[in-house]
Amino acid sequence: MTIHNIYIFNKNGNLLYYHEWNRIKQTGMTRDEEAKLMYGMLFSIKSFVNKISPTDPKEGFLYYKTSKYTLHYFETLTGLKFVLTTDNNAQLVRELLQQIYNQVYVEYVVKNPLISLSEPIESEIFKIKLDALIRQSSIFISKAA
Amino acid sequence: MSEETIFELLHSAVVDYVVEDNTKVSEKTNKTDAKDEDLSKLEYIGFFAGYRMIERLTREMPRFKDELDTMKFICTDLWSAIYKKQIDNLRTNHLGVYVLQDNAFRFLTKLSNGKQYLDLAPRYVTFTCGVLRGCLANLGIESIVTAEIQTMPSCKFHIQVQRPC
């Protein structure tokens, strides 16, 4: 099992943070373009899922899966979006996303008065804590190991 | 998430308010030498908070034997009351200089764990310097309190007792 990369978007669709661990194929475009494309797709899927759902969609869009990877989507009530891509065997990714939000984002971004909530995150301690949480998770087993 | 968070958020809002107020003043007076920020207002707020707080904390305490005893009280009881932990290290030269070291100071733990943002760190310890000075003042000890930060989140508070000579 492995974790490929993470995107964090704010409610206006700006990319706050991006990091990759085991990403083998790159898109070839700039990070900004890639993030816009990603956000646009997520936005479309979200509204598509909500419109087409034959019953009341409680949580809406949760994840999609291709033959090679799975993209997990977690949106908070405040409109913050966490996107994590993993391989297809990953379990309990929702819990991990919830932890990233509670234990890393809230603690080291929201409670850090020096970080503006609408700009990309530059804080070193945030990066370190996020990396540590991902690496200790059972989903993360690096290719090299 | 609770009373501690609201205290942390209020504190950072107060810091922001004072700093913003300062920049407005320096724009008006065209002072551009903003190397050392004027944080005396923050210190003053802390002083009064500490001055009043100590009154409540000590109401059931026996008398302190001496100055060192007072400092020990500050390191244990006062620090646990405000920051839910004790000071990690207390040192003194027995000539009126005390160094209180906190290895994980509450207002700095979320900021950084190294040198990042070090230039802005003084803003977040000034209030506490005032609290210490206010507490000591109400206990009858005149002092000057300064803070020293080398790597966050650790912070040293230097207390220099002013002796009448």
Short mmCIF file of C-alpha atoms in Angstrom, two decimals:
data_model
loop_
_atom_site.label_atom_id
_atom_site.label_comp_id
_atom_site.label_asym_id
_atom_site.label_seq_id
_atom_site.Cartn_x
_atom_site.Cartn_y
_atom_site.Cartn_z
CA MET A 1 0.00 0.00 0.00
CA THR A 2 1.19 3.49 -0.61
CA ILE A 3 0.24 7.14 -0.53
CA HIS A 4 0.97 9.18 -3.65
CA ASN A 5 0.21 12.82 -2.93
CA ILE A 6 -1.99 15.33 -1.12
CA TYR A 7 -3.70 18.55 -2.16
CA ILE A 8 -5.33 20.97 0.27
CA PHE A 9 -7.69 23.58 -1.19
CA ASN A 10 -9.47 26.36 0.64
CA LYS A 11 -13.13 27.18 0.09
CA ASN A 12 -12.33 29.47 -2.85
CA GLY A 13 -10.42 26.79 -4.69
CA ASN A 14 -6.93 28.14 -4.02
CA LEU A 15 -4.25 25.54 -3.49
CA LEU A 16 -2.98 25.89 0.08
CA TYR A 17 -0.62 22.98 0.17
CA TYR A 18 0.72 20.24 -2.05
CA HIS A 19 3.11 17.46 -1.25
CA GLU A 20 4.00 14.20 -2.95
CA TRP A 21 5.57 11.02 -1.61
CA ASN A 22 5.46 8.22 -4.15
CA ARG A 23 4.42 9.85 -7.36
CA ILE A 24 5.81 8.08 -10.40
CA LYS A 25 4.17 9.99 -13.25
CA GLN A 26 4.10 13.78 -13.51
CA THR A 27 1.61 15.75 -15.61
CA GLY A 28 4.21 17.97 -17.23
CA MET A 29 2.28 21.18 -16.50
CA THR A 30 3.00 23.69 -13.78
CA ARG A 31 1.75 23.02 -10.26
CA ASP A 32 -0.69 25.93 -10.50
CA GLU A 33 -2.26 24.66 -13.71
CA GLU A 34 -2.46 21.16 -12.32
CA ALA A 35 -4.16 22.41 -9.16
CA LYS A 36 -6.71 24.39 -11.16
CA LEU A 37 -7.49 21.35 -13.27
CA MET A 38 -7.82 19.19 -10.17
CA TYR A 39 -10.08 21.68 -8.41
CA GLY A 40 -12.25 22.08 -11.51
CA MET A 41 -12.73 18.34 -11.78
CA LEU A 42 -13.56 17.96 -8.09
CA PHE A 43 -16.04 20.80 -8.28
CA SER A 44 -17.75 19.17 -11.28
CA ILE A 45 -17.83 15.73 -9.69
CA LYS A 46 -19.28 17.17 -6.52
CA SER A 47 -22.17 18.89 -8.26
CA PHE A 48 -22.67 15.93 -10.59
CA VAL A 49 -22.92 13.52 -7.65
CA ASN A 50 -25.33 15.76 -5.80
CA LYS A 51 -27.58 16.25 -8.85
CA ILE A 52 -27.67 12.69 -10.10
CA SER A 53 -28.10 10.97 -6.74
CA PRO A 54 -31.45 9.12 -6.70
CA THR A 55 -31.65 9.45 -2.90
CA ASP A 56 -30.69 12.25 -0.54
CA PRO A 57 -26.87 12.50 -0.81
CA LYS A 58 -25.73 12.75 2.80
CA GLU A 59 -21.99 13.04 2.44
CA GLY A 60 -21.83 13.53 -1.32
CA PHE A 61 -18.65 12.70 -3.16
CA LEU A 62 -16.24 10.49 -1.15
CA TYR A 63 -13.74 8.95 -3.56
CA TYR A 64 -13.20 7.61 -7.06
CA LYS A 65 -11.14 4.67 -8.19
CA THR A 66 -9.30 3.86 -11.41
CA SER A 67 -7.48 0.65 -12.22
CA LYS A 68 -4.26 2.11 -10.80
CA TYR A 69 -5.10 4.47 -7.96
CA THR A 70 -7.83 5.86 -5.72
CA LEU A 71 -8.53 9.54 -5.06
CA HIS A 72 -10.06 10.26 -1.65
CA TYR A 73 -11.93 13.48 -1.09
CA PHE A 74 -12.76 15.05 2.28
CA GLU A 75 -14.52 18.37 2.66
CA THR A 76 -15.00 20.10 5.99
CA LEU A 77 -18.07 22.14 6.93
CA THR A 78 -16.00 25.28 6.41
CA GLY A 79 -15.32 24.35 2.78
CA LEU A 80 -11.75 23.21 3.19
CA LYS A 81 -10.90 20.34 0.85
CA PHE A 82 -8.38 17.57 1.46
CA VAL A 83 -7.52 15.33 -1.47
CA LEU A 84 -5.33 12.28 -1.00
CA THR A 85 -4.39 9.77 -3.68
CA THR A 86 -3.43 6.25 -2.69
CA ASP A 87 -3.21 2.84 -4.31
CA ASN A 88 -6.38 0.74 -4.52
CA ASN A 89 -5.77 -1.37 -1.42
CA ALA A 90 -5.64 1.47 1.09
CA GLN A 91 -7.99 1.10 4.04
CA LEU A 92 -9.44 3.68 6.42
CA VAL A 93 -8.24 6.67 4.43
CA ARG A 94 -11.18 8.75 5.70
CA GLU A 95 -9.93 8.40 9.25
CA LEU A 96 -6.48 9.50 8.12
CA LEU A 97 -7.91 12.57 6.37
CA GLN A 98 -9.89 13.42 9.48
CA GLN A 99 -6.68 13.15 11.52
CA ILE A 100 -4.79 15.39 9.10
CA TYR A 101 -7.51 17.99 9.55
CA ASN A 102 -7.82 17.71 13.35
CA GLN A 103 -4.27 17.06 14.42
CA VAL A 104 -2.24 18.94 11.85
CA TYR A 105 -4.27 21.58 10.03
CA VAL A 106 -6.23 22.89 13.03
CA GLU A 107 -3.26 22.70 15.40
CA TYR A 108 -0.49 24.12 13.23
CA VAL A 109 -2.31 26.35 10.76
CA VAL A 110 -5.46 27.62 12.45
CA LYS A 111 -3.72 28.12 15.79
CA ASN A 112 -0.68 29.77 14.26
CA PRO A 113 -1.42 33.50 14.14
CA LEU A 114 1.38 34.10 11.63
CA ILE A 115 -0.33 32.11 8.88
CA SER A 116 -2.90 33.76 6.66
CA LEU A 117 -5.73 31.31 6.05
CA SER A 118 -6.08 32.16 2.37
CA GLU A 119 -2.45 31.85 1.29
CA PRO A 120 -0.26 28.82 0.59
CA ILE A 121 1.13 27.33 3.78
CA GLU A 122 4.84 28.03 4.31
CA SER A 123 5.16 26.86 7.92
CA GLU A 124 7.96 24.35 8.45
CA ILE A 125 6.37 22.78 11.52
CA PHE A 126 3.18 22.09 9.55
CA LYS A 127 5.18 20.31 6.85
CA ILE A 128 7.09 18.24 9.40
CA LYS A 129 3.98 17.21 11.34
CA LEU A 130 2.05 16.32 8.20
CA ASP A 131 4.93 14.27 6.83
CA ALA A 132 5.31 12.46 10.16
CA LEU A 133 1.59 11.63 10.33
CA ILE A 134 1.55 10.28 6.77
CA ARG A 135 4.72 8.24 7.22
CA GLN A 136 3.56 6.59 10.43
CA SER A 137 0.19 5.68 8.97
CA SER A 138 -0.34 2.03 8.10
CA ILE A 139 -1.34 3.01 4.57
CA PHE A 140 2.09 4.42 3.86
CA ILE A 141 4.61 1.81 2.88
CA SER A 142 7.21 3.29 0.64
CA LYS A 143 8.33 1.48 -2.49
CA ALA A 144 11.91 1.48 -1.29
CA ALA A 145 11.10 -0.35 1.93
CA MET B 1 -10.47 22.71 22.25
CA SER B 2 -11.91 24.75 25.10
CA GLU B 3 -10.98 27.56 27.43
CA GLU B 4 -7.29 27.16 26.54
CA THR B 5 -7.92 27.63 22.85
CA ILE B 6 -9.99 30.73 23.40
CA PHE B 7 -7.23 32.17 25.58
CA GLU B 8 -4.63 31.41 22.88
CA LEU B 9 -6.79 32.99 20.17
CA LEU B 10 -7.56 36.04 22.29
CA HIS B 11 -3.88 36.46 23.01
CA SER B 12 -2.93 36.35 19.34
CA ALA B 13 -5.71 38.79 18.51
CA VAL B 14 -4.38 41.21 21.14
CA VAL B 15 -0.87 40.88 19.70
CA ASP B 16 -2.17 41.57 16.18
CA TYR B 17 -4.10 44.57 17.42
CA VAL B 18 -1.11 46.13 19.15
CA VAL B 19 1.24 45.49 16.23
CA GLU B 20 -1.23 46.93 13.72
CA ASP B 21 -1.75 49.97 15.91
CA ASN B 22 2.02 50.48 15.96
CA THR B 23 2.35 50.41 12.19
CA LYS B 24 -0.39 53.02 11.85
CA VAL B 25 1.45 55.32 14.25
CA SER B 26 4.81 54.83 12.55
CA GLU B 27 3.23 55.59 9.16
CA LYS B 28 1.88 58.87 10.47
CA THR B 29 5.15 59.95 12.01
CA ASN B 30 7.17 58.62 9.07
CA LYS B 31 9.36 56.59 11.34
CA THR B 32 10.85 53.81 9.28
CA ASP B 33 13.37 52.43 11.75
CA ALA B 34 11.02 49.60 12.68
CA LYS B 35 13.83 47.31 13.71
CA ASP B 36 12.70 46.94 17.29
CA GLU B 37 8.96 46.91 17.60
CA ASP B 38 7.42 48.86 20.41
CA LEU B 39 5.68 46.20 22.45
CA SER B 40 5.33 48.20 25.66
CA LYS B 41 1.53 48.20 25.39
CA LEU B 42 1.50 44.42 25.40
CA GLU B 43 3.79 44.35 28.39
CA TYR B 44 1.51 46.82 30.17
CA ILE B 45 -1.57 44.67 29.52
CA GLY B 46 0.32 41.67 30.88
CA PHE B 47 1.42 43.60 33.94
CA PHE B 48 -2.15 44.37 34.99
CA ALA B 49 -3.35 40.88 34.23
CA GLY B 50 -0.57 39.46 36.40
CA TYR B 51 -1.04 42.02 39.15
CA ARG B 52 -4.68 41.05 39.57
CA MET B 53 -4.25 37.36 38.94
CA ILE B 54 -1.75 36.83 41.74
CA GLU B 55 -4.23 38.24 44.23
CA ARG B 56 -6.59 35.37 43.56
CA LEU B 57 -3.95 32.66 43.33
CA THR B 58 -2.30 33.41 46.65
CA ARG B 59 -5.38 33.84 48.80
CA GLU B 60 -4.86 30.51 50.59
CA MET B 61 -1.07 30.45 50.53
CA PRO B 62 1.20 30.63 53.55
CA ARG B 63 3.77 33.42 53.63
CA PHE B 64 6.80 33.01 51.41
CA LYS B 65 10.10 32.53 53.22
CA ASP B 66 12.20 34.53 50.81
CA GLU B 67 12.59 35.64 47.23
CA LEU B 68 13.56 32.17 45.98
CA ASP B 69 10.44 30.73 47.56
CA THR B 70 8.39 33.30 45.65
CA MET B 71 10.11 32.35 42.39
CA LYS B 72 9.38 28.68 43.02
CA PHE B 73 5.73 29.55 43.47
CA ILE B 74 5.81 31.41 40.14
CA CYS B 75 7.38 28.42 38.39
CA THR B 76 4.93 25.87 39.71
CA ASP B 77 1.56 27.29 40.71
CA LEU B 78 1.36 30.37 38.54
CA TRP B 79 2.66 28.64 35.43
CA SER B 80 0.26 25.71 35.85
CA ALA B 81 -2.61 28.12 36.34
CA ILE B 82 -1.90 29.95 33.08
CA TYR B 83 -0.13 27.43 30.87
CA LYS B 84 -1.16 24.05 32.38
CA LYS B 85 2.46 23.05 32.88
CA GLN B 86 5.39 23.95 35.09
CA ILE B 87 8.58 25.80 34.23
CA ASP B 88 11.19 23.26 33.15
CA ASN B 89 14.23 24.89 34.67
CA LEU B 90 14.85 27.63 37.26
CA ARG B 91 18.32 29.07 37.75
CA THR B 92 19.62 31.92 39.85
CA ASN B 93 22.93 33.57 40.71
CA HIS B 94 21.63 34.44 44.22
CA LEU B 95 22.21 38.11 43.40
CA GLY B 96 18.72 38.86 42.18
CA VAL B 97 18.90 37.37 38.70
CA TYR B 98 16.60 34.45 37.92
CA VAL B 99 16.30 32.54 34.66
CA LEU B 100 13.08 30.63 34.04
CA GLN B 101 13.24 28.25 31.12
CA ASP B 102 10.21 26.75 29.44
CA ASN B 103 11.14 24.17 26.80
CA ALA B 104 7.74 24.24 25.14
CA PHE B 105 6.24 27.66 25.66
CA ARG B 106 2.50 27.57 24.84
CA PHE B 107 2.39 30.58 22.56
CA LEU B 108 5.33 29.31 20.52
CA THR B 109 4.61 25.59 20.12
CA LYS B 110 2.27 26.15 17.18
CA LEU B 111 4.52 28.67 15.43
CA SER B 112 7.65 26.75 14.64
CA ASN B 113 10.14 24.24 15.98
CA GLY B 114 13.29 25.93 14.82
CA LYS B 115 14.42 29.26 13.51
CA GLN B 116 11.50 29.99 11.17
CA TYR B 117 9.55 33.12 12.22
CA LEU B 118 12.20 33.85 14.89
CA ASP B 119 12.13 37.57 14.10
CA LEU B 120 8.43 37.74 14.97
CA ALA B 121 8.64 35.63 18.11
CA PRO B 122 9.17 38.51 20.60
CA ARG B 123 5.57 39.58 20.00
CA TYR B 124 4.34 36.36 21.53
CA VAL B 125 6.35 36.45 24.76
CA THR B 126 6.01 40.11 25.73
CA PHE B 127 2.60 39.66 27.34
CA THR B 128 4.02 36.93 29.56
CA CYS B 129 6.98 39.13 30.57
CA GLY B 130 4.41 41.65 31.76
CA VAL B 131 2.46 38.98 33.64
CA LEU B 132 5.61 37.94 35.51
CA ARG B 133 6.49 41.52 36.37
CA GLY B 134 2.94 42.25 37.52
CA CYS B 135 2.83 39.18 39.77
CA LEU B 136 6.15 40.03 41.37
CA ALA B 137 5.19 43.67 41.80
CA ASN B 138 2.10 42.72 43.77
CA LEU B 139 4.20 40.41 45.92
CA GLY B 140 6.50 43.31 46.71
CA ILE B 141 9.34 42.57 44.32
CA GLU B 142 10.30 45.26 41.83
CA SER B 143 11.84 43.70 38.74
CA ILE B 144 12.70 43.89 35.06
CA VAL B 145 11.64 40.90 32.99
CA THR B 146 13.04 40.14 29.55
CA ALA B 147 12.72 37.10 27.32
CA GLU B 148 15.27 35.30 25.21
CA ILE B 149 14.39 32.93 22.39
CA GLN B 150 17.05 30.99 20.55
CA THR B 151 15.14 28.13 18.99
CA MET B 152 11.41 27.82 19.26
CA PRO B 153 9.40 26.62 21.08
CA SER B 154 11.84 27.03 23.96
CA CYS B 155 11.97 30.36 25.76
CA LYS B 156 13.98 31.80 28.68
CA PHE B 157 12.62 34.55 30.90
CA HIS B 158 15.23 36.64 32.70
CA ILE B 159 14.06 38.27 35.88
CA GLN B 160 16.25 40.97 37.32
CA VAL B 161 15.19 42.08 40.76
CA GLN B 162 15.63 45.77 41.38
CA ARG B 163 17.15 46.24 44.81
CA PRO B 164 17.05 49.61 46.53
CA CYS B 165 20.66 50.67 47.00
#
